[in-house]
Structure formats: C-alpha cells, structure tokens
mmCIF file of C-alpha atoms in Angstrom:
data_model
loop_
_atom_site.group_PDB
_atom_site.id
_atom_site.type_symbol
_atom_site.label_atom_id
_atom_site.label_comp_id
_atom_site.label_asym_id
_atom_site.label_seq_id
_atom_site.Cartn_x
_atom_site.Cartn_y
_atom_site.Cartn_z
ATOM 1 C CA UNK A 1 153.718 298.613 0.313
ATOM 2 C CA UNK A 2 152.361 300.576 -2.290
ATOM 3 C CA UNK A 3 155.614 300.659 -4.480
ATOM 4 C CA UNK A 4 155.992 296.923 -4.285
ATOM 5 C CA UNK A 5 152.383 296.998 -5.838
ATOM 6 C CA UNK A 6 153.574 299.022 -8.365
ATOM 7 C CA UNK A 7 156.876 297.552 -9.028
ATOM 8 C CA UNK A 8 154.920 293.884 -9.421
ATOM 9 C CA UNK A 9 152.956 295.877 -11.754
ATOM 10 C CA UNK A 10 155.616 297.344 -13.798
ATOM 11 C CA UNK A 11 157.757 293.897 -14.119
ATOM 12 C CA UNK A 12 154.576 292.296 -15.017
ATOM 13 C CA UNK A 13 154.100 294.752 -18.133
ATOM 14 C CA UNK A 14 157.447 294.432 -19.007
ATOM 15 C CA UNK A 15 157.340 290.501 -19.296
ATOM 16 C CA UNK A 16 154.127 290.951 -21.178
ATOM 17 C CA UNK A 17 155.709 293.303 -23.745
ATOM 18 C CA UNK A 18 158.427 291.205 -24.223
ATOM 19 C CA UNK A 19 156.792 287.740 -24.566
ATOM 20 C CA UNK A 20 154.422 290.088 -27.111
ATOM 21 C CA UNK A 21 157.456 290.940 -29.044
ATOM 22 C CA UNK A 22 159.589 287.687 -28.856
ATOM 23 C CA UNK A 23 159.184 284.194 -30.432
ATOM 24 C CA UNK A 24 157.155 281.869 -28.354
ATOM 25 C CA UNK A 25 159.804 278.863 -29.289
ATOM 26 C CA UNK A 26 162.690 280.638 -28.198
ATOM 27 C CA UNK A 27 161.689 282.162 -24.985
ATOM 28 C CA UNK A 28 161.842 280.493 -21.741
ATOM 29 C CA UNK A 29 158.975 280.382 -18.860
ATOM 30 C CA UNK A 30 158.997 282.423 -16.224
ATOM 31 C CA UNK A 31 158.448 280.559 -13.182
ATOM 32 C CA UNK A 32 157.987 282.769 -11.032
ATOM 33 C CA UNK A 33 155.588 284.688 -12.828
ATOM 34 C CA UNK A 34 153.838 281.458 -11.585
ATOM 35 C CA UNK A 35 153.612 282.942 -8.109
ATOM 36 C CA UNK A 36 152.176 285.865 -6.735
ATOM 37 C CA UNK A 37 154.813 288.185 -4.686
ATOM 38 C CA UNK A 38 151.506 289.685 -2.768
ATOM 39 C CA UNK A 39 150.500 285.886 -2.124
ATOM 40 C CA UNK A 40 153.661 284.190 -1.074
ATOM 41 C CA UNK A 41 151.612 281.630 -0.052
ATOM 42 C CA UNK A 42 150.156 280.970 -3.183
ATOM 43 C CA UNK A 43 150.669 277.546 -4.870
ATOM 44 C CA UNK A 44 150.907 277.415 -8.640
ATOM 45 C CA UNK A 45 148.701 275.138 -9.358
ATOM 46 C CA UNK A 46 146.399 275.567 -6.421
ATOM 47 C CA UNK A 47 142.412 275.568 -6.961
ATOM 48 C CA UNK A 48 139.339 275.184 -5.216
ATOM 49 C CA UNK A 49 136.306 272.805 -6.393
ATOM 50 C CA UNK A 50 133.059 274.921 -6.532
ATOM 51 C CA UNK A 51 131.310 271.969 -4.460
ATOM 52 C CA UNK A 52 133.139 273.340 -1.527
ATOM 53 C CA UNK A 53 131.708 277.185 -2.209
ATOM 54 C CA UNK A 54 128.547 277.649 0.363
ATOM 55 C CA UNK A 55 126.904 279.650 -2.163
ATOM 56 C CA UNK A 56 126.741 276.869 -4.527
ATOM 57 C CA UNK A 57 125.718 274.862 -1.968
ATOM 58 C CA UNK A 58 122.517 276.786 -1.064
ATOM 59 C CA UNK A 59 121.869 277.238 -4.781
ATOM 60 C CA UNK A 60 121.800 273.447 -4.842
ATOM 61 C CA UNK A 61 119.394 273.005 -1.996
ATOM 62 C CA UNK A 62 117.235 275.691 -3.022
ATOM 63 C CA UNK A 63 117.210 274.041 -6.131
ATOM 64 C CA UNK A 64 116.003 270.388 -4.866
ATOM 65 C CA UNK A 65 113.400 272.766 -2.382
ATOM 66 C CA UNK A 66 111.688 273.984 -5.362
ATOM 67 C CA UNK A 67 111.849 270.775 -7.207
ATOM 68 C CA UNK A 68 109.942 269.152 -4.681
ATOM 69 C CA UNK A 69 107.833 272.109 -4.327
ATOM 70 C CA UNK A 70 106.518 271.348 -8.203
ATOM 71 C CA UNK A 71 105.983 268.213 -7.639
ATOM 72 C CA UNK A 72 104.179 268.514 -4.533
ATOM 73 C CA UNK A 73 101.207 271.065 -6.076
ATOM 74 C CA UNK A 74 101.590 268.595 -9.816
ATOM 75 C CA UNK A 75 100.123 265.508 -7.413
ATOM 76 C CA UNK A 76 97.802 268.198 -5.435
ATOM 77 C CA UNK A 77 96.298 269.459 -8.956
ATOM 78 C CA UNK A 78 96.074 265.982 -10.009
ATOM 79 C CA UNK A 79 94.016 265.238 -7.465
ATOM 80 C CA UNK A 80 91.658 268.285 -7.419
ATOM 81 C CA UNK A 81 90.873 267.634 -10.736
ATOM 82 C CA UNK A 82 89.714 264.260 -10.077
ATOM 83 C CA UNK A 83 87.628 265.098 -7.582
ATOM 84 C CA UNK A 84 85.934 268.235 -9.358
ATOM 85 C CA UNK A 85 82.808 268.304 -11.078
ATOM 86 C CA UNK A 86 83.899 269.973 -13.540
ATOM 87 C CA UNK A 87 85.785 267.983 -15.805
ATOM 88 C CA UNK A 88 83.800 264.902 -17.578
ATOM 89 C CA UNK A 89 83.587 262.089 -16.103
ATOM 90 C CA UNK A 90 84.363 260.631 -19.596
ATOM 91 C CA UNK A 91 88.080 262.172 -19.669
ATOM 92 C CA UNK A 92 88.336 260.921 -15.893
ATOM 93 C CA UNK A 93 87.428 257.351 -16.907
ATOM 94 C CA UNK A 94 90.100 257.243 -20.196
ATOM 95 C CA UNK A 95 93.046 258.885 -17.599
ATOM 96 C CA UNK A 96 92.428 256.526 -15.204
ATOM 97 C CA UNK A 97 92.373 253.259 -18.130
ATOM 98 C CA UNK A 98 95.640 255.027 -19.456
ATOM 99 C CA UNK A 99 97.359 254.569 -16.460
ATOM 100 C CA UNK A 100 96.057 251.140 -15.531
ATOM 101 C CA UNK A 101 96.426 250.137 -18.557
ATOM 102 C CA UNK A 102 98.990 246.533 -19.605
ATOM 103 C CA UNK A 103 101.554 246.854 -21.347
ATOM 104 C CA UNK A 104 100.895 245.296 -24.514
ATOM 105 C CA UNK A 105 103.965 243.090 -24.764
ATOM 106 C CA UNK A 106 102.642 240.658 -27.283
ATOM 107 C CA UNK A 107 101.873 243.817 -29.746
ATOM 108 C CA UNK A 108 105.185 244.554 -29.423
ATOM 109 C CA UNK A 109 106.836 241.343 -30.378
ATOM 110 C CA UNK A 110 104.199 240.929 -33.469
ATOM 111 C CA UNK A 111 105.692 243.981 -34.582
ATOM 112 C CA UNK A 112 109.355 243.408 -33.795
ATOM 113 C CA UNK A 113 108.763 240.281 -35.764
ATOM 114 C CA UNK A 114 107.168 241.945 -38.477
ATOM 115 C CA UNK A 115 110.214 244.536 -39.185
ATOM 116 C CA UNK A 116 113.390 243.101 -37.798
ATOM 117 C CA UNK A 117 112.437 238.978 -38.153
ATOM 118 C CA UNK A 118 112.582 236.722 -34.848
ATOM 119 C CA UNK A 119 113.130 237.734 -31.258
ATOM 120 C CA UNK A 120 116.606 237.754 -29.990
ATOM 121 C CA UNK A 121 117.346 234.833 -27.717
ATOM 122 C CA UNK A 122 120.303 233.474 -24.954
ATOM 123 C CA UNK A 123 120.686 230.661 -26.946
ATOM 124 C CA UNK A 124 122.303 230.176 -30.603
ATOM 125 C CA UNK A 125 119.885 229.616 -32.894
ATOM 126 C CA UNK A 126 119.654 226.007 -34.302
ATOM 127 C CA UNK A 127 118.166 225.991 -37.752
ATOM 128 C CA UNK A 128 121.415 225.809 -39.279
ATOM 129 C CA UNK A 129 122.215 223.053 -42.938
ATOM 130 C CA UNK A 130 123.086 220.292 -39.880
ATOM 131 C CA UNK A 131 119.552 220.822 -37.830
ATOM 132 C CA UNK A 132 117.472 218.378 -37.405
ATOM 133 C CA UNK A 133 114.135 219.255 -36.643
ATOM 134 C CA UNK A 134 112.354 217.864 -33.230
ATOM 135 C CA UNK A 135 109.874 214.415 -34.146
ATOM 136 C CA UNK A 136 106.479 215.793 -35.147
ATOM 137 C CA UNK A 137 106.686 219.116 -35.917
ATOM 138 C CA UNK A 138 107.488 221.264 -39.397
ATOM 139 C CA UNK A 139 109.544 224.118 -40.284
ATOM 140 C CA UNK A 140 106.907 226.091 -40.700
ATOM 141 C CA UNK A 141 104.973 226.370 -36.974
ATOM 142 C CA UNK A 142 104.712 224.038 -34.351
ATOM 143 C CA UNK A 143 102.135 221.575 -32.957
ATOM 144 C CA UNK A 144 98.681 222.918 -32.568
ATOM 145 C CA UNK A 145 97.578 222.908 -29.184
ATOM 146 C CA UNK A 146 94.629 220.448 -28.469
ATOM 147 C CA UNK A 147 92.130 220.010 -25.522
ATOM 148 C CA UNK A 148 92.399 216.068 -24.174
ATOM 149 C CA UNK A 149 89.962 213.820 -25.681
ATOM 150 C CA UNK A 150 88.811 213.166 -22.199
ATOM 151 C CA UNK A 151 87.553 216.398 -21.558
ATOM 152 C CA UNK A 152 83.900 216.533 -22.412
ATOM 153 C CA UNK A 153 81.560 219.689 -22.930
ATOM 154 C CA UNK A 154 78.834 220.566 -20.656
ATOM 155 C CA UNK A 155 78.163 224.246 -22.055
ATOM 156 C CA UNK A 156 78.844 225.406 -25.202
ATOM 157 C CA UNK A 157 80.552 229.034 -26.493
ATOM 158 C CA UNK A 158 77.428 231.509 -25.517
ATOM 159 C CA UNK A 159 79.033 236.039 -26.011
ATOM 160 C CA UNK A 160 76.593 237.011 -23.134
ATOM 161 C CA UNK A 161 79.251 234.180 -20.542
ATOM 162 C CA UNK A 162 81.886 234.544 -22.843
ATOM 163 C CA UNK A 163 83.265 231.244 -21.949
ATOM 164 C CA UNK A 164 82.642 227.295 -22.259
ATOM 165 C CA UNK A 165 82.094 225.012 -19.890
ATOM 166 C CA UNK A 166 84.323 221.710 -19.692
ATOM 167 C CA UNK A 167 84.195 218.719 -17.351
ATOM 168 C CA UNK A 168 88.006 217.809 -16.880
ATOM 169 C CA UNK A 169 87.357 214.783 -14.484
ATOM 170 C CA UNK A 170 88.143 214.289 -11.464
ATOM 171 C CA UNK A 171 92.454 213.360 -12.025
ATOM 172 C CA UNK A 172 93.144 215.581 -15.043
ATOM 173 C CA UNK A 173 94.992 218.762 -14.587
ATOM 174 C CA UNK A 174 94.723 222.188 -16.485
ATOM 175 C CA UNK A 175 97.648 222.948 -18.288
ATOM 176 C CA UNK A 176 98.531 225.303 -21.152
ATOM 177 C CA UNK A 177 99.395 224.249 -24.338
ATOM 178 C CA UNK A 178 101.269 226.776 -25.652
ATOM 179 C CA UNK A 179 104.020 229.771 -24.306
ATOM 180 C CA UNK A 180 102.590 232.306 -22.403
ATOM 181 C CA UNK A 181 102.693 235.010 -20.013
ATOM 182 C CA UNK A 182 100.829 235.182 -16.734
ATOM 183 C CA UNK A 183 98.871 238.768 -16.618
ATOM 184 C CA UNK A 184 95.850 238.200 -13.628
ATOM 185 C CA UNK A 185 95.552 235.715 -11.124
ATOM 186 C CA UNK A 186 92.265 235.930 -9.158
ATOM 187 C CA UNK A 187 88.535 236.678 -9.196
ATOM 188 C CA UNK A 188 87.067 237.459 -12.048
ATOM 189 C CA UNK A 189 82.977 237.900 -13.124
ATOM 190 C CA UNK A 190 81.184 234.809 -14.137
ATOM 191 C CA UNK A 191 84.340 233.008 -13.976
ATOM 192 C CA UNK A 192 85.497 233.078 -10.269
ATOM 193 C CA UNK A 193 89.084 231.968 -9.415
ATOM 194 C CA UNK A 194 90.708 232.760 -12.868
ATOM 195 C CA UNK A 195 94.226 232.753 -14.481
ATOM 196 C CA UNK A 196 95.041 234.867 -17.790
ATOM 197 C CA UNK A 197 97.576 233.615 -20.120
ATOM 198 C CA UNK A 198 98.543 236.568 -22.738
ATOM 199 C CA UNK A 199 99.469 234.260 -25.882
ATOM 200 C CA UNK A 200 101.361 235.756 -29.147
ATOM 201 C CA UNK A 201 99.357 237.190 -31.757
ATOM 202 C CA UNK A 202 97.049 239.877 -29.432
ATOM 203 C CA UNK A 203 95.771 236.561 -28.148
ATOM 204 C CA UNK A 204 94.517 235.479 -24.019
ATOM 205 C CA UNK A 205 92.973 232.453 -22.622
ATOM 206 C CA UNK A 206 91.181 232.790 -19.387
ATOM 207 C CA UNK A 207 91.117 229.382 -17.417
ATOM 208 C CA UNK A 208 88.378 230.219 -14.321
ATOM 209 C CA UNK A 209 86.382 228.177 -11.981
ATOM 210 C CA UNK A 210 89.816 226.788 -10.339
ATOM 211 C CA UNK A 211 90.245 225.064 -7.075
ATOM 212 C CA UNK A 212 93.989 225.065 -7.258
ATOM 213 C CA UNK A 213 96.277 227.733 -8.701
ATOM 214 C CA UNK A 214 99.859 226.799 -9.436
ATOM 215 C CA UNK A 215 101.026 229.679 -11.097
ATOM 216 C CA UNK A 216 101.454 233.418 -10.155
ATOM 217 C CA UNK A 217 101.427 236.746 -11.850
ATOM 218 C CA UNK A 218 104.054 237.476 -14.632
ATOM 219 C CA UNK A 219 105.322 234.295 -14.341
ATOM 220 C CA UNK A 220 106.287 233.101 -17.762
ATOM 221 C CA UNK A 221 104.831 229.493 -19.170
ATOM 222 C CA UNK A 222 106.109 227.184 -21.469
ATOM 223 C CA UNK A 223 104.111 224.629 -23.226
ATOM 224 C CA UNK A 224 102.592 221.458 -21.526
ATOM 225 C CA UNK A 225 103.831 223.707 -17.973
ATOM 226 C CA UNK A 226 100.165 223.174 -15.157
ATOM 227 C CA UNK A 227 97.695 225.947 -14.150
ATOM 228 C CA UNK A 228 96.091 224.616 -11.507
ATOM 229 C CA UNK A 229 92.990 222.070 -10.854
ATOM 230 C CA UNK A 230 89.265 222.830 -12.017
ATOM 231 C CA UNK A 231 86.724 222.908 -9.147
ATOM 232 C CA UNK A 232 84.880 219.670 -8.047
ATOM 233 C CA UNK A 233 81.357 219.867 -8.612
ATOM 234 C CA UNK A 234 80.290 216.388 -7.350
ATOM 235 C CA UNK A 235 82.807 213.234 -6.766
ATOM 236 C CA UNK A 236 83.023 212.146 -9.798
ATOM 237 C CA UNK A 237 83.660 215.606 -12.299
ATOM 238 C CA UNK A 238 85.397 219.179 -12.386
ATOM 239 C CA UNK A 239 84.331 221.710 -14.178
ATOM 240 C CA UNK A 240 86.570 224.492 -15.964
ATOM 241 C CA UNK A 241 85.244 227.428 -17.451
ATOM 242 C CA UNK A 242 87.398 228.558 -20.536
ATOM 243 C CA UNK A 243 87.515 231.572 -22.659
ATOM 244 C CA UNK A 244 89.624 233.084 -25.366
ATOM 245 C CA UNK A 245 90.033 237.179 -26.299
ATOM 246 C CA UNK A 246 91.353 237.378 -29.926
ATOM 247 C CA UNK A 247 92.345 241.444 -30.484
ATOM 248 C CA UNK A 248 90.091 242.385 -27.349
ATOM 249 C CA UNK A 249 87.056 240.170 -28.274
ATOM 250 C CA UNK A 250 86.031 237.330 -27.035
ATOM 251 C CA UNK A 251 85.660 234.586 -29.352
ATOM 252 C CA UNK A 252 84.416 230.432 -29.043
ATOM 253 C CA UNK A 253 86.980 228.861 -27.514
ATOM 254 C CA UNK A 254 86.641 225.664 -30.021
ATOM 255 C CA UNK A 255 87.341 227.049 -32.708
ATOM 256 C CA UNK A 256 90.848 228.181 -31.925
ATOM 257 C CA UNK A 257 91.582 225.204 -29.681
ATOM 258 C CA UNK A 258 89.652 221.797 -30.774
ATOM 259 C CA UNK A 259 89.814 218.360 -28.776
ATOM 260 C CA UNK A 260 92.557 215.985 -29.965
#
C-alpha cells in the first residue's frame, strides 16, 4: 500500500515538472489527474456546501443565541434606566417625546419642494401649452378655503382655549377645505371629540366638540371631503370648536380661514 502511495506521489511530481517545463497551449489535460487513485470513488467535480457541515451549523445557532441574548439585556437596561432615580427626569421626558414623536411629513414635502420642485405624482402632469386651467382658479395657487356664510361666531380666538367657537346649525356638516392628512382622532382637552388635519406648510386644524366622526386616522382628505357633525347644544344650533397650529403655535383661526 505504501508503494502505491509513493508511486501516486512520484507520477504526480513528474506531471508537475513537466507541465512546469512545457507550453500550456500545447499540452493536453490529464484527466485522470482529475481523480484520486486512493479515492476511486472520488468524483471530479464533487463538493460539499458548508450549510450541510454541523459545525457551521452550531456556529450559526450560537450566533442567533447571542444575538438575542443582546437584545434581551439592551430592552432590560432600557428599562432600568427608566425606572431609576438616577437619571433626570428631564432626559426621561425628551426620550420618551423622541420616540412618540410624528413624523413630520409636511416638513418634508416643504423641503422636497423647496430643492427638487413639485411632488412626484401617478398621474401626468397637466400644465402643458394645451392646458386649460379648471373655472375659478389661477396658475399661481388655488381657491382659498372659506368658512360658510352661515356659520356664525359665538366665541371668539382667546390663547388660554386656543380655539373659536362656531354655531354650524343644526343641517350643516364640517368639512375640510383643503388636502390633508388625518393625524388624531379622539379626545382631546378643552376640545372633546376632536379630529386633526396636518395641512402643508407646518400647518393643523383641530375640528373638536363633534357628535359624529366620519373619518379615521391617517386617512388622507381631499378638499370639500366631510369630518363629521358638530354637537347639538339645543334644537335649533351645533356648536364646533376650531383651532389652527401654524409651526407648533396656535394661532386665531380667522385670520387664516375667513367666512365667505
């Protein structure tokens, strides 16, 4: 057995030396070099995928283990340090609004605006040399949107409510007036059963005080499309409480939306 090790051995060197010595072009394969004479079972092109090794395999899962591991005590210290006295309870309070915190999707249009021009769209855009533009509005910006004439006030703009107070009647509905996007739907302070509609611009409108809701979160509004119904305060008027934010702050509602 031995000297048919060597032998293997010695043709082997030989083929070597003279492949070494020869022209690549103008020498021709071995094939059996291809095959081991210790391994006559060998295939030539035989191989193994290292998914199929076990050792691999309890690298892997040891791997995942101490993954999850990590993330495990990450959570656990997470949580310790919320509960500890000893961090401030400013830092707690700013975490906590981080992570809460909307995402500010009209911010992000204003500035995709701003650097790269108007938002893509599904549709091909129409302001072409054969446009015509829709009866009563410009090129420049659209209608302004306008409370109904009907509506009267009962309580004016005051920063300590932060709202106004409108009587609707009893058959008008609250609608928007504008594109929007639905961010809260439910109770709010001093306003009760509120819906907030972010607008462009850094701009929301809080409609509150409703009997009816007809829209729900992250639903997306188009002009003229209804909120809901104001709540009845006697048979014969509804009241809706109304406030604007403009960058955060709450500003009089009439002045950024009159009455027609």
């Amino acid at each position: 057995m031995f000297r048919e090790v060597d032998r293997v051995k010695e043709r082997r060197r030989e083929r070597l030396e003279r492949i070494r010595l020869q022209p690549r072009d103008s020498f021709s394969p071995f094939v059996d070099d291809w095959k081991d004479p210790i391994e006559p079972t060998a295939e030539p092109f035989a191989f193994s995928l290292r998914e199929d090794d076990p050792v691999n395999q309890r690298h892997s899962h040891e791997t995942w283990g101490i993954q999850i591991l990590v993330s495990v005590l990450l959570v656990g210290l997470a949580y310790l340090l919320f509960q500890t006295s000893l961090i401030p309870v400013t830092w707690k309070n700013s975490a906590r609004e981080v992570m809460t915190r909307d995402f500010n999707f009209s911010g992000v249009a204003d500035w995709y605006e701003a650097r790269f021009g108007s938002l893509p769209t599904l549709l091909p855009s129409l302001h072409g040399p054969n446009a015509v533009p829709a009866a009563g509005t410009t090129t420049k910006e659209a209608a302004v949107w306008k409370l109904p004439a009907s509506w009267k006030v009962v309580k004016t703009f005051e920063p300590q409510s932060a709202k106004v107070v409108l009587n609707t009647g009893m058959q008008d509905q609250v609608t928007i007036g504008e594109a929007g996007w639905v961010t809260f739907v439910g109770d709010k302070p001093g306003y009760g059963t509120t819906v907030v509609v972010r607008l462009t611009k850094g701009r929301e409108v809080w409609f509150g005080n409703l009997e009816r809701v007809k829209v729900a979160k992250d639903d997306v509004l188009q002009a003229g499309q209804e909120i809901g119904t104001a709540r009845a305060v006697n048979n014969s008027s509804r009241h809706l409480y109304l406030g604007v934010k403009s960058e955060d702050q709450f500003v009089n509602p009439l002045d950024v939306i009159p009455f027609e």
